[in-house]
Amino acid sequence: MAKKGKPKISKLKRTNHTTNKMKKAGKLKLQRHKQKLQKQKQPLQKQIEYSSESEESTNEWADMLDDEEQKYILTRLAKQPQLLSNVPEEVESNKQGKKRKRSRVKVQNQEGDSGAESDMEEKYEQEQADKPVKKLRPLLPIKTKDGILQRAEEVELSDTESNDKDEELQLEGSGDDHEHQETEDEVDQESDSGLDPGEEDGRVVTTVELLAERRNRLQHEKLRIGALCSSLLESPEKKLKNLYPILYLMEDKLKDGSLNLLSVRKLATVSAAEVFSDILPEYRIRHQDYSDIKLKKDTLALYKYEKELLEFYKRYLVRVERAANLLRKKKGDNRKLDAPTTSLAILSLRSMCSLLEAKPNFNFSTNIAQSVVPFLDSAIPEARSLVTECCCNVFKDDRKGEITLDIVRLINQLVKRRGERLQPTALDCLLSLKIADVQLDAETDIKMKKKQDEKHKKRIVNLSKKEKKRAKKLKEVERELLETEAKENETARLKQLTEVTRLAFHIYFRLLKTAPRSKLLVAVLQGLAKFTHVINLEYYSDLVTILTQLVRDELVDARSRLLCVRTVLAMLSGAGDALNIDPHHFHDHLYASALTVHAASNDSENRLVLEAISAICGRARRVSASVLLAFSKRLGTLAIQQQHHAALAALTLLHQLVQHSKSVSSLLDTEEIVGSGRFDPFAKSPEHCAAHAATLYELCALSRHYHPTTVKVANALLAGGPLPNELLKMSPLQIFDNYNGSQMAFKPAIPPPAAEINRKSGSNRPHVWTQQEFKTHCLNVEENVEITIDNVT
């Protein structure tokens, strides 16, 4: 019979019950609450050093001792056998045998090498003294049986110190040969010296010694950077760590606190930029978290390589941006930068621009654009020209349109922030935008398509099941065809291009309204004239009103007013032809301004006048005959007072007007003059200058022009024939550029004179004697004097 009372419980169940009870009461101390005690380093026990006599066998020391000494030792051992109690037992093992051999050799050489041993001890003590002291952090004391025990732990290195350690390790491991290690040791020695070879000796260092030291260090760093970059380019996946020392050499200070050479920093910056432009891929790297996913070996290696590459690229961009931002002065900053700092900043800016041009679709391209675009407003012309050229190249080569949209947005923000205080050349890069195929009226097209889809939907409702299935299959096939033709990407690109165009015109219209008299007006008008074909018709009337006010404003300079005229006439020659706008104000200004342009004027003004007149010729059917006659006569006047390339362009325009209008051809008829009155070339309006009473007498003067092509064109106009063959396929503006002699190239090439050709060809002309007496004297000497010439061997 079992005892009555509490049932019998197993030991495990009782332990669990007690644990749960203490857990509910909060008295249970889990293992995670226990503080990890740092293991104290136990003092090393001193190893017992055995004497040479105890280690050697009896046979060995017996040979070395005399007979008397052997008798003495044997008698002592007989009386005190405990003398050999400390001698270890012989163990037959290879390791102990080696130790015994080493100890034996040490004992044998102890007396002879006592001086060398003392030197080694001193060297060891010196090395221990030179070792850096480890930083220890005190911890809370703990209570033990022996009492309170103080604790301490080593402090972990900071990020910068760890990076420096990594860079040192990479420096040692980057070169697989002995030469790289030697170069690293030399760099450490140079950095310790601090370019002061006489500092340790206390002697005076001359300038020649400093220059020699600088040259040696620079040559050394050149070879080092070249070796690192070449080995990196050979195998980027294996030698990517070579970027550690290159990025380290871009810093202004070295590890020992000495200043780095500016030339070395420049070399490292340029070399890293060239390396990145070669090894960076064309696509954008997008990483995911693969910590919980098992990857293949090759996939994991590629993932790690791309991650490290992005990290190095980010570090490089941070250093370059820090150096380039020295050119951007904040408000109230009046400090002047020295020439070396400015040159390094411009070099860093050039490196960023080159990377943006080379890899516009890679990671951090938007960040580079954010750093570069504000330099469009820099006070340094070289920085402005670098960024402008970079933006133009990016706009021309960009196929996707993403980076173009980002840059235009940044320029829009810059215009909002700076306004009319912006530099005049800041908007020149917008002229390189590719916005020929733009859908500004996409919203209206979407509405029309929506209405058509609704009608189609009503018709589909009444279809049978077979017809619906057939229509569904057709849609799927069409979608696949669109994917194969990459139509979706093209649609996305057009959307981005449309957004770029809207932002560009938003910039132009903002400046026209807020700052019509600023220096930015020229860039605004050039952009409007170039992209006038994509302007929405709703804005034409407002634009014409604003530009009319600018033409009448006398505070605006002459070139800007000519640009206004050219812009309006370009708008009207395109889509604005459908609008009922009277451009007589612009015709009057152009007719009066064309007379002030001559051969001594700037080529840009000559080109502006010709562009404006060619816009009038493009819409000749909507222009009155009197205006055409007046501008035809003005073209003849321009041709006679311009250089040959502008005269050729003017005569070509005149030839076009003669071919398209019978009234203009009457100016070539010298026998009969239609109408009455007298031509007034100084009249303000082309309609009231009586151009019908004039003749193109300028063509007679141009038929004797110094330029042969101009003579041909003038004779063709007088004869009523066609233009020369070399000019038929070119527009007037192309002729203006091709025949321009500003680059010291005359077209066609001038043949050399005939006299020069005869002289160079060696034509034999008879010799003429000016004095007959001198001729007779020479003949007498030649006949009477005997001349013998000896052959000299």
GROMACS .gro file of C-alpha atoms in nm, residues 366-717:
model
  352
  366THR     CA    1   2.189   6.242  -6.006
  367ASN     CA    2   2.413   6.325  -5.709
  368ILE     CA    3   2.691   6.433  -5.945
  369ALA     CA    4   2.444   6.655  -6.132
  370GLN     CA    5   2.335   6.814  -5.804
  371SER     CA    6   2.698   6.897  -5.726
  372VAL     CA    7   2.787   7.019  -6.076
  373VAL     CA    8   2.486   7.227  -6.191
  374PRO     CA    9   2.531   7.509  -5.932
  375PHE     CA   10   2.867   7.586  -6.094
  376LEU     CA   11   2.675   7.729  -6.393
  377ASP     CA   12   2.651   8.040  -6.177
  378SER     CA   13   3.015   8.035  -6.069
  379ALA     CA   14   3.223   8.350  -6.081
  380ILE     CA   15   3.512   8.157  -6.240
  381PRO     CA   16   3.473   8.139  -6.621
  382GLU     CA   17   3.665   7.811  -6.650
  383ALA     CA   18   3.427   7.636  -6.409
  384ARG     CA   19   3.123   7.768  -6.598
  385SER     CA   20   3.257   7.655  -6.934
  386LEU     CA   21   3.338   7.306  -6.796
  387VAL     CA   22   2.986   7.251  -6.662
  388THR     CA   23   2.820   7.400  -6.972
  389GLU     CA   24   3.017   7.170  -7.201
  390CYS     CA   25   2.939   6.871  -6.979
  391CYS     CA   26   2.564   6.943  -6.983
  392CYS     CA   27   2.566   6.989  -7.362
  393ASN     CA   28   2.740   6.654  -7.413
  394VAL     CA   29   2.501   6.478  -7.177
  395PHE     CA   30   2.198   6.625  -7.358
  396LYS     CA   31   2.332   6.516  -7.696
  397ASP     CA   32   2.423   6.158  -7.597
  398ASP     CA   33   2.138   6.077  -7.359
  399ARG     CA   34   1.898   5.819  -7.501
  400LYS     CA   35   1.678   5.740  -7.205
  401GLY     CA   36   1.609   6.097  -7.098
  402GLU     CA   37   1.630   6.041  -6.722
  403ILE     CA   38   1.949   6.234  -6.651
  404THR     CA   39   1.841   6.510  -6.894
  405LEU     CA   40   1.521   6.558  -6.698
  406ASP     CA   41   1.715   6.571  -6.369
  407ILE     CA   42   1.958   6.835  -6.498
  408VAL     CA   43   1.681   7.056  -6.639
  409ARG     CA   44   1.497   7.036  -6.306
  410LEU     CA   45   1.812   7.145  -6.125
  411ILE     CA   46   1.856   7.437  -6.368
  412ASN     CA   47   1.494   7.536  -6.306
  413GLN     CA   48   1.558   7.540  -5.930
  414LEU     CA   49   1.874   7.747  -5.987
  415VAL     CA   50   1.676   8.002  -6.191
  416LYS     CA   51   1.410   8.023  -5.919
  417ARG     CA   52   1.674   8.079  -5.653
  418ARG     CA   53   1.898   8.325  -5.837
  419GLY     CA   54   1.663   8.498  -6.083
  420GLU     CA   55   1.815   8.778  -6.286
  421ARG     CA   56   2.139   8.759  -6.084
  422LEU     CA   57   2.226   8.442  -6.276
  423GLN     CA   58   2.528   8.445  -6.508
  424PRO     CA   59   2.436   8.514  -6.876
  425THR     CA   60   2.592   8.188  -6.997
  426ALA     CA   61   2.403   7.969  -6.748
  427LEU     CA   62   2.125   7.888  -6.997
  428ASP     CA   63   2.344   7.820  -7.302
  429CYS     CA   64   2.340   7.446  -7.237
  430LEU     CA   65   1.960   7.434  -7.291
  431LEU     CA   66   2.016   7.501  -7.661
  432SER     CA   67   2.155   7.146  -7.694
  433LEU     CA   68   1.831   6.979  -7.587
  434LYS     CA   69   1.682   6.724  -7.828
  435ILE     CA   70   1.319   6.827  -7.824
  436ALA     CA   71   1.228   6.788  -8.189
  437ASP     CA   72   0.968   6.511  -8.136
  438VAL     CA   73   0.766   6.638  -7.843
  439GLN     CA   74   0.398   6.592  -7.761
  440LEU     CA   75   0.293   6.906  -7.580
  441ASP     CA   76  -0.070   6.843  -7.677
  442ALA     CA   77  -0.069   6.496  -7.525
  443GLU     CA   78  -0.353   6.577  -7.283
  444THR     CA   79  -0.596   6.661  -7.562
  445ASP     CA   80  -0.494   6.344  -7.744
  446ILE     CA   81  -0.562   6.142  -7.430
  447LYS     CA   82  -0.910   6.292  -7.401
  448MET     CA   83  -0.991   6.213  -7.762
  449LYS     CA   84  -0.865   5.858  -7.721
  450LYS     CA   85  -1.078   5.817  -7.409
  451LYS     CA   86  -1.391   5.914  -7.600
  452GLN     CA   87  -1.307   5.667  -7.875
  453ASP     CA   88  -1.253   5.390  -7.619
  454GLU     CA   89  -1.593   5.458  -7.464
  455LYS     CA   90  -1.761   5.426  -7.803
  456HIS     CA   91  -1.570   5.106  -7.868
  457LYS     CA   92  -1.676   4.973  -7.528
  458LYS     CA   93  -2.046   5.022  -7.609
  459ARG     CA   94  -1.999   4.830  -7.930
  460ILE     CA   95  -1.816   4.545  -7.752
  461VAL     CA   96  -2.105   4.497  -7.509
  462ASN     CA   97  -2.324   4.378  -7.793
  463LEU     CA   98  -2.066   4.126  -7.921
  464SER     CA   99  -2.107   3.750  -7.883
  465LYS     CA  100  -1.880   3.532  -7.668
  466LYS     CA  101  -1.675   3.410  -7.966
  467GLU     CA  102  -1.617   3.764  -8.088
  468LYS     CA  103  -1.512   3.877  -7.740
  469LYS     CA  104  -1.259   3.594  -7.711
  470ARG     CA  105  -1.122   3.678  -8.051
  471ALA     CA  106  -1.085   4.047  -7.963
  472LYS     CA  107  -0.909   3.955  -7.637
  473LYS     CA  108  -0.656   3.738  -7.820
  474LEU     CA  109  -0.593   4.013  -8.072
  475LYS     CA  110  -0.515   4.259  -7.791
  476GLU     CA  111  -0.266   4.017  -7.638
  477VAL     CA  112  -0.090   3.969  -7.972
  478GLU     CA  113  -0.070   4.346  -8.026
  479ARG     CA  114   0.074   4.394  -7.679
  480GLU     CA  115   0.346   4.137  -7.749
  481LEU     CA  116   0.424   4.309  -8.079
  482LEU     CA  117   0.464   4.639  -7.898
  483GLU     CA  118   0.704   4.477  -7.652
  484THR     CA  119   0.917   4.332  -7.930
  485GLU     CA  120   0.935   4.671  -8.104
  486ALA     CA  121   1.023   4.846  -7.775
  487LYS     CA  122   0.734   5.086  -7.816
  488GLU     CA  123   0.678   5.112  -7.443
  489ASN     CA  124   1.030   5.245  -7.385
  490GLU     CA  125   0.979   5.491  -7.668
  491THR     CA  126   0.656   5.611  -7.509
  492ALA     CA  127   0.827   5.660  -7.173
  493ARG     CA  128   1.111   5.852  -7.340
  494LEU     CA  129   0.863   6.082  -7.518
  495LYS     CA  130   0.691   6.152  -7.187
  496GLN     CA  131   1.021   6.249  -7.028
  497LEU     CA  132   1.108   6.463  -7.330
  498THR     CA  133   0.773   6.639  -7.305
  499GLU     CA  134   0.841   6.715  -6.939
  500VAL     CA  135   1.186   6.850  -7.031
  501THR     CA  136   1.031   7.081  -7.291
  502ARG     CA  137   0.775   7.215  -7.043
  503LEU     CA  138   1.044   7.288  -6.789
  504ALA     CA  139   1.261   7.463  -7.049
  505PHE     CA  140   0.978   7.691  -7.162
  506HIS     CA  141   0.881   7.748  -6.799
  507ILE     CA  142   1.234   7.884  -6.743
  508TYR     CA  143   1.215   8.105  -7.051
  509PHE     CA  144   0.869   8.247  -6.976
  510ARG     CA  145   0.957   8.312  -6.612
  511LEU     CA  146   1.261   8.520  -6.711
  512LEU     CA  147   1.068   8.705  -6.982
  513LYS     CA  148   0.807   8.818  -6.733
  514THR     CA  149   1.022   8.882  -6.427
  515ALA     CA  150   1.346   9.013  -6.582
  516PRO     CA  151   1.290   9.132  -6.941
  517ARG     CA  152   1.589   9.369  -6.935
  518SER     CA  153   1.841   9.136  -6.773
  519LYS     CA  154   2.151   8.989  -6.933
  520LEU     CA  155   1.970   8.657  -6.964
  521LEU     CA  156   1.738   8.794  -7.232
  522VAL     CA  157   1.975   8.692  -7.513
  523ALA     CA  158   1.980   8.327  -7.400
  524VAL     CA  159   1.602   8.327  -7.356
  525LEU     CA  160   1.537   8.464  -7.704
  526GLN     CA  161   1.783   8.221  -7.863
  527GLY     CA  162   1.606   7.930  -7.696
  528LEU     CA  163   1.262   8.049  -7.800
  529ALA     CA  164   1.375   8.097  -8.160
  530LYS     CA  165   1.529   7.748  -8.174
  531PHE     CA  166   1.237   7.563  -8.011
  532THR     CA  167   0.955   7.769  -8.154
  533HIS     CA  168   0.818   7.467  -8.345
  534VAL     CA  169   0.713   7.297  -8.021
  535ILE     CA  170   0.551   7.597  -7.849
  536ASN     CA  171   0.183   7.555  -7.781
  537LEU     CA  172  -0.036   7.783  -7.991
  538GLU     CA  173  -0.207   7.914  -7.679
  539TYR     CA  174   0.109   8.101  -7.578
  540TYR     CA  175   0.182   8.262  -7.916
  541SER     CA  176  -0.031   8.573  -7.868
  542ASP     CA  177   0.113   8.644  -7.521
  543LEU     CA  178   0.468   8.593  -7.651
  544VAL     CA  179   0.418   8.829  -7.942
  545THR     CA  180   0.279   9.095  -7.707
  546ILE     CA  181   0.580   9.070  -7.473
  547LEU     CA  182   0.831   9.077  -7.759
  548THR     CA  183   0.660   9.378  -7.919
  549GLN     CA  184   0.709   9.571  -7.596
  550LEU     CA  185   1.075   9.472  -7.584
  551VAL     CA  186   1.133   9.590  -7.944
  552ARG     CA  187   0.987   9.929  -7.859
  553ASP     CA  188   1.185   9.957  -7.536
  554GLU     CA  189   1.489  10.176  -7.597
  555LEU     CA  190   1.661  10.058  -7.280
  556VAL     CA  191   1.710   9.716  -7.437
  557ASP     CA  192   2.030   9.688  -7.641
  558ALA     CA  193   2.027   9.664  -8.022
  559ARG     CA  194   2.127   9.298  -8.041
  560SER     CA  195   1.850   9.190  -7.803
  561ARG     CA  196   1.592   9.376  -8.011
  562LEU     CA  197   1.720   9.205  -8.325
  563LEU     CA  198   1.682   8.874  -8.144
  564CYS     CA  199   1.322   8.963  -8.056
  565VAL     CA  200   1.251   9.031  -8.425
  566ARG     CA  201   1.417   8.709  -8.532
  567THR     CA  202   1.220   8.510  -8.270
  568VAL     CA  203   0.880   8.648  -8.374
  569LEU     CA  204   0.946   8.600  -8.744
  570ALA     CA  205   1.063   8.240  -8.679
  571MET     CA  206   0.741   8.174  -8.485
  572LEU     CA  207   0.527   8.317  -8.764
  573SER     CA  208   0.709   8.119  -9.032
  574GLY     CA  209   0.622   7.797  -8.849
  575ALA     CA  210   0.302   7.700  -8.669
  576GLY     CA  211   0.220   8.065  -8.597
  577ASP     CA  212   0.139   8.121  -8.962
  578ALA     CA  213  -0.218   8.017  -8.884
  579LEU     CA  214  -0.259   8.310  -8.643
  580ASN     CA  215  -0.376   8.652  -8.757
  581ILE     CA  216  -0.083   8.858  -8.631
  582ASP     CA  217   0.044   9.168  -8.810
  583PRO     CA  218   0.425   9.177  -8.784
  584HIS     CA  219   0.471   9.524  -8.939
  585HIS     CA  220   0.644   9.654  -8.620
  586PHE     CA  221   0.907   9.385  -8.654
  587HIS     CA  222   0.946   9.446  -9.030
  588ASP     CA  223   1.008   9.815  -8.967
  589HIS     CA  224   1.272   9.751  -8.702
  590LEU     CA  225   1.451   9.491  -8.916
  591TYR     CA  226   1.451   9.715  -9.223
  592ALA     CA  227   1.603  10.005  -9.026
  593SER     CA  228   1.858   9.790  -8.838
  594ALA     CA  229   1.984   9.607  -9.150
  595LEU     CA  230   2.138   9.927  -9.285
  596THR     CA  231   2.364   9.963  -8.978
  597VAL     CA  232   2.525   9.621  -9.029
  598HIS     CA  233   2.845   9.627  -9.233
  599ALA     CA  234   3.177   9.449  -9.283
  600ALA     CA  235   3.322   9.580  -8.956
  601SER     CA  236   3.027   9.453  -8.753
  602ASN     CA  237   3.023   9.133  -8.555
  603ASP     CA  238   2.944   8.814  -8.743
  604SER     CA  239   2.666   8.733  -8.497
  605GLU     CA  240   2.476   9.050  -8.591
  606ASN     CA  241   2.520   8.979  -8.962
  607ARG     CA  242   2.388   8.629  -8.911
  608LEU     CA  243   2.089   8.757  -8.710
  609VAL     CA  244   1.985   8.992  -8.992
  610LEU     CA  245   2.016   8.718  -9.253
  611GLU     CA  246   1.818   8.472  -9.038
  612ALA     CA  247   1.537   8.724  -8.991
  613ILE     CA  248   1.519   8.808  -9.364
  614SER     CA  249   1.524   8.436  -9.451
  615ALA     CA  250   1.224   8.391  -9.217
  616ILE     CA  251   1.042   8.660  -9.419
  617CYS     CA  252   1.135   8.483  -9.742
  618GLY     CA  253   0.993   8.160  -9.598
  619ARG     CA  254   0.646   8.313  -9.573
  620ALA     CA  255   0.670   8.525  -9.890
  621ARG     CA  256   0.314   8.440  -9.993
  622ARG     CA  257   0.170   8.613  -9.683
  623VAL     CA  258   0.391   8.923  -9.720
  624SER     CA  259   0.296   9.220  -9.936
  625ALA     CA  260   0.484   9.291 -10.260
  626SER     CA  261   0.612   9.629 -10.141
  627VAL     CA  262   0.776   9.466  -9.834
  628LEU     CA  263   0.939   9.201 -10.053
  629LEU     CA  264   1.072   9.466 -10.290
  630ALA     CA  265   1.211   9.671 -10.001
  631PHE     CA  266   1.392   9.375  -9.844
  632SER     CA  267   1.523   9.264 -10.186
  633LYS     CA  268   1.679   9.605 -10.235
  634ARG     CA  269   1.815   9.591  -9.880
  635LEU     CA  270   1.978   9.253  -9.955
  636GLY     CA  271   2.161   9.411 -10.250
  637THR     CA  272   2.284   9.690 -10.023
  638LEU     CA  273   2.396   9.437  -9.761
  639ALA     CA  274   2.585   9.235 -10.022
  640ILE     CA  275   2.793   9.532 -10.131
  641GLN     CA  276   2.894   9.638  -9.777
  642GLN     CA  277   2.961   9.291  -9.629
  643GLN     CA  278   3.242   9.041  -9.647
  644HIS     CA  279   3.230   8.772  -9.912
  645HIS     CA  280   3.057   8.501  -9.704
  646ALA     CA  281   2.777   8.737  -9.595
  647ALA     CA  282   2.753   8.878  -9.948
  648LEU     CA  283   2.712   8.525 -10.086
  649ALA     CA  284   2.434   8.446  -9.834
  650ALA     CA  285   2.253   8.773  -9.919
  651LEU     CA  286   2.277   8.710 -10.294
  652THR     CA  287   2.143   8.357 -10.247
  653LEU     CA  288   1.841   8.493 -10.057
  654LEU     CA  289   1.790   8.750 -10.332
  655HIS     CA  290   1.800   8.475 -10.593
  656GLN     CA  291   1.526   8.287 -10.404
  657LEU     CA  292   1.304   8.598 -10.395
  658VAL     CA  293   1.360   8.660 -10.768
  659GLN     CA  294   1.257   8.301 -10.845
  660HIS     CA  295   0.939   8.314 -10.632
  661SER     CA  296   0.810   8.666 -10.698
  662LYS     CA  297   0.761   8.845 -11.029
  663SER     CA  298   0.756   9.186 -10.858
  664VAL     CA  299   1.112   9.133 -10.731
  665SER     CA  300   1.235   9.038 -11.078
  666SER     CA  301   1.132   9.388 -11.197
  667LEU     CA  302   1.426   9.528 -11.001
  668LEU     CA  303   1.657   9.368 -11.257
  669ASP     CA  304   1.488   9.542 -11.549
  670THR     CA  305   1.678   9.866 -11.620
  671GLU     CA  306   1.481   9.979 -11.928
  672GLU     CA  307   1.135  10.025 -11.779
  673ILE     CA  308   1.055  10.141 -11.427
  674VAL     CA  309   0.708  10.057 -11.301
  675GLY     CA  310   0.540  10.317 -11.081
  676SER     CA  311   0.637  10.666 -10.980
  677GLY     CA  312   0.837  10.825 -10.704
  678ARG     CA  313   1.190  10.797 -10.579
  679PHE     CA  314   1.344  10.527 -10.365
  680ASP     CA  315   1.428  10.638 -10.008
  681PRO     CA  316   1.673  10.397  -9.842
  682PHE     CA  317   1.646  10.577  -9.506
  683ALA     CA  318   1.270  10.543  -9.473
  684LYS     CA  319   1.151  10.383  -9.146
  685SER     CA  320   0.891  10.159  -9.304
  686PRO     CA  321   0.960   9.915  -9.591
  687GLU     CA  322   0.610   9.970  -9.729
  688HIS     CA  323   0.662  10.343  -9.784
  689CYS     CA  324   1.018  10.354  -9.916
  690ALA     CA  325   0.912  10.333 -10.286
  691ALA     CA  326   1.130  10.031 -10.355
  692HIS     CA  327   0.945   9.969 -10.685
  693ALA     CA  328   1.129  10.272 -10.829
  694ALA     CA  329   1.475  10.127 -10.747
  695THR     CA  330   1.711   9.901 -10.940
  696LEU     CA  331   1.969   9.648 -10.826
  697TYR     CA  332   2.271   9.838 -10.957
  698GLU     CA  333   2.481   9.669 -10.681
  699LEU     CA  334   2.500   9.355 -10.895
  700CYS     CA  335   2.718   9.535 -11.151
  701ALA     CA  336   2.970   9.624 -10.882
  702LEU     CA  337   2.956   9.271 -10.738
  703SER     CA  338   3.034   9.123 -11.080
  704ARG     CA  339   3.387   9.264 -11.032
  705HIS     CA  340   3.422   9.132 -10.674
  706TYR     CA  341   3.749   8.987 -10.541
  707HIS     CA  342   3.578   8.659 -10.453
  708PRO     CA  343   3.526   8.434 -10.760
  709THR     CA  344   3.210   8.261 -10.629
  710THR     CA  345   3.050   8.598 -10.554
  711VAL     CA  346   3.122   8.703 -10.910
  712LYS     CA  347   2.951   8.387 -11.042
  713VAL     CA  348   2.638   8.444 -10.832
  714ALA     CA  349   2.614   8.812 -10.932
  715ASN     CA  350   2.645   8.724 -11.302
  716ALA     CA  351   2.381   8.451 -11.261
  717LEU     CA  352   2.139   8.703 -11.111
   0.00000   0.00000   0.00000
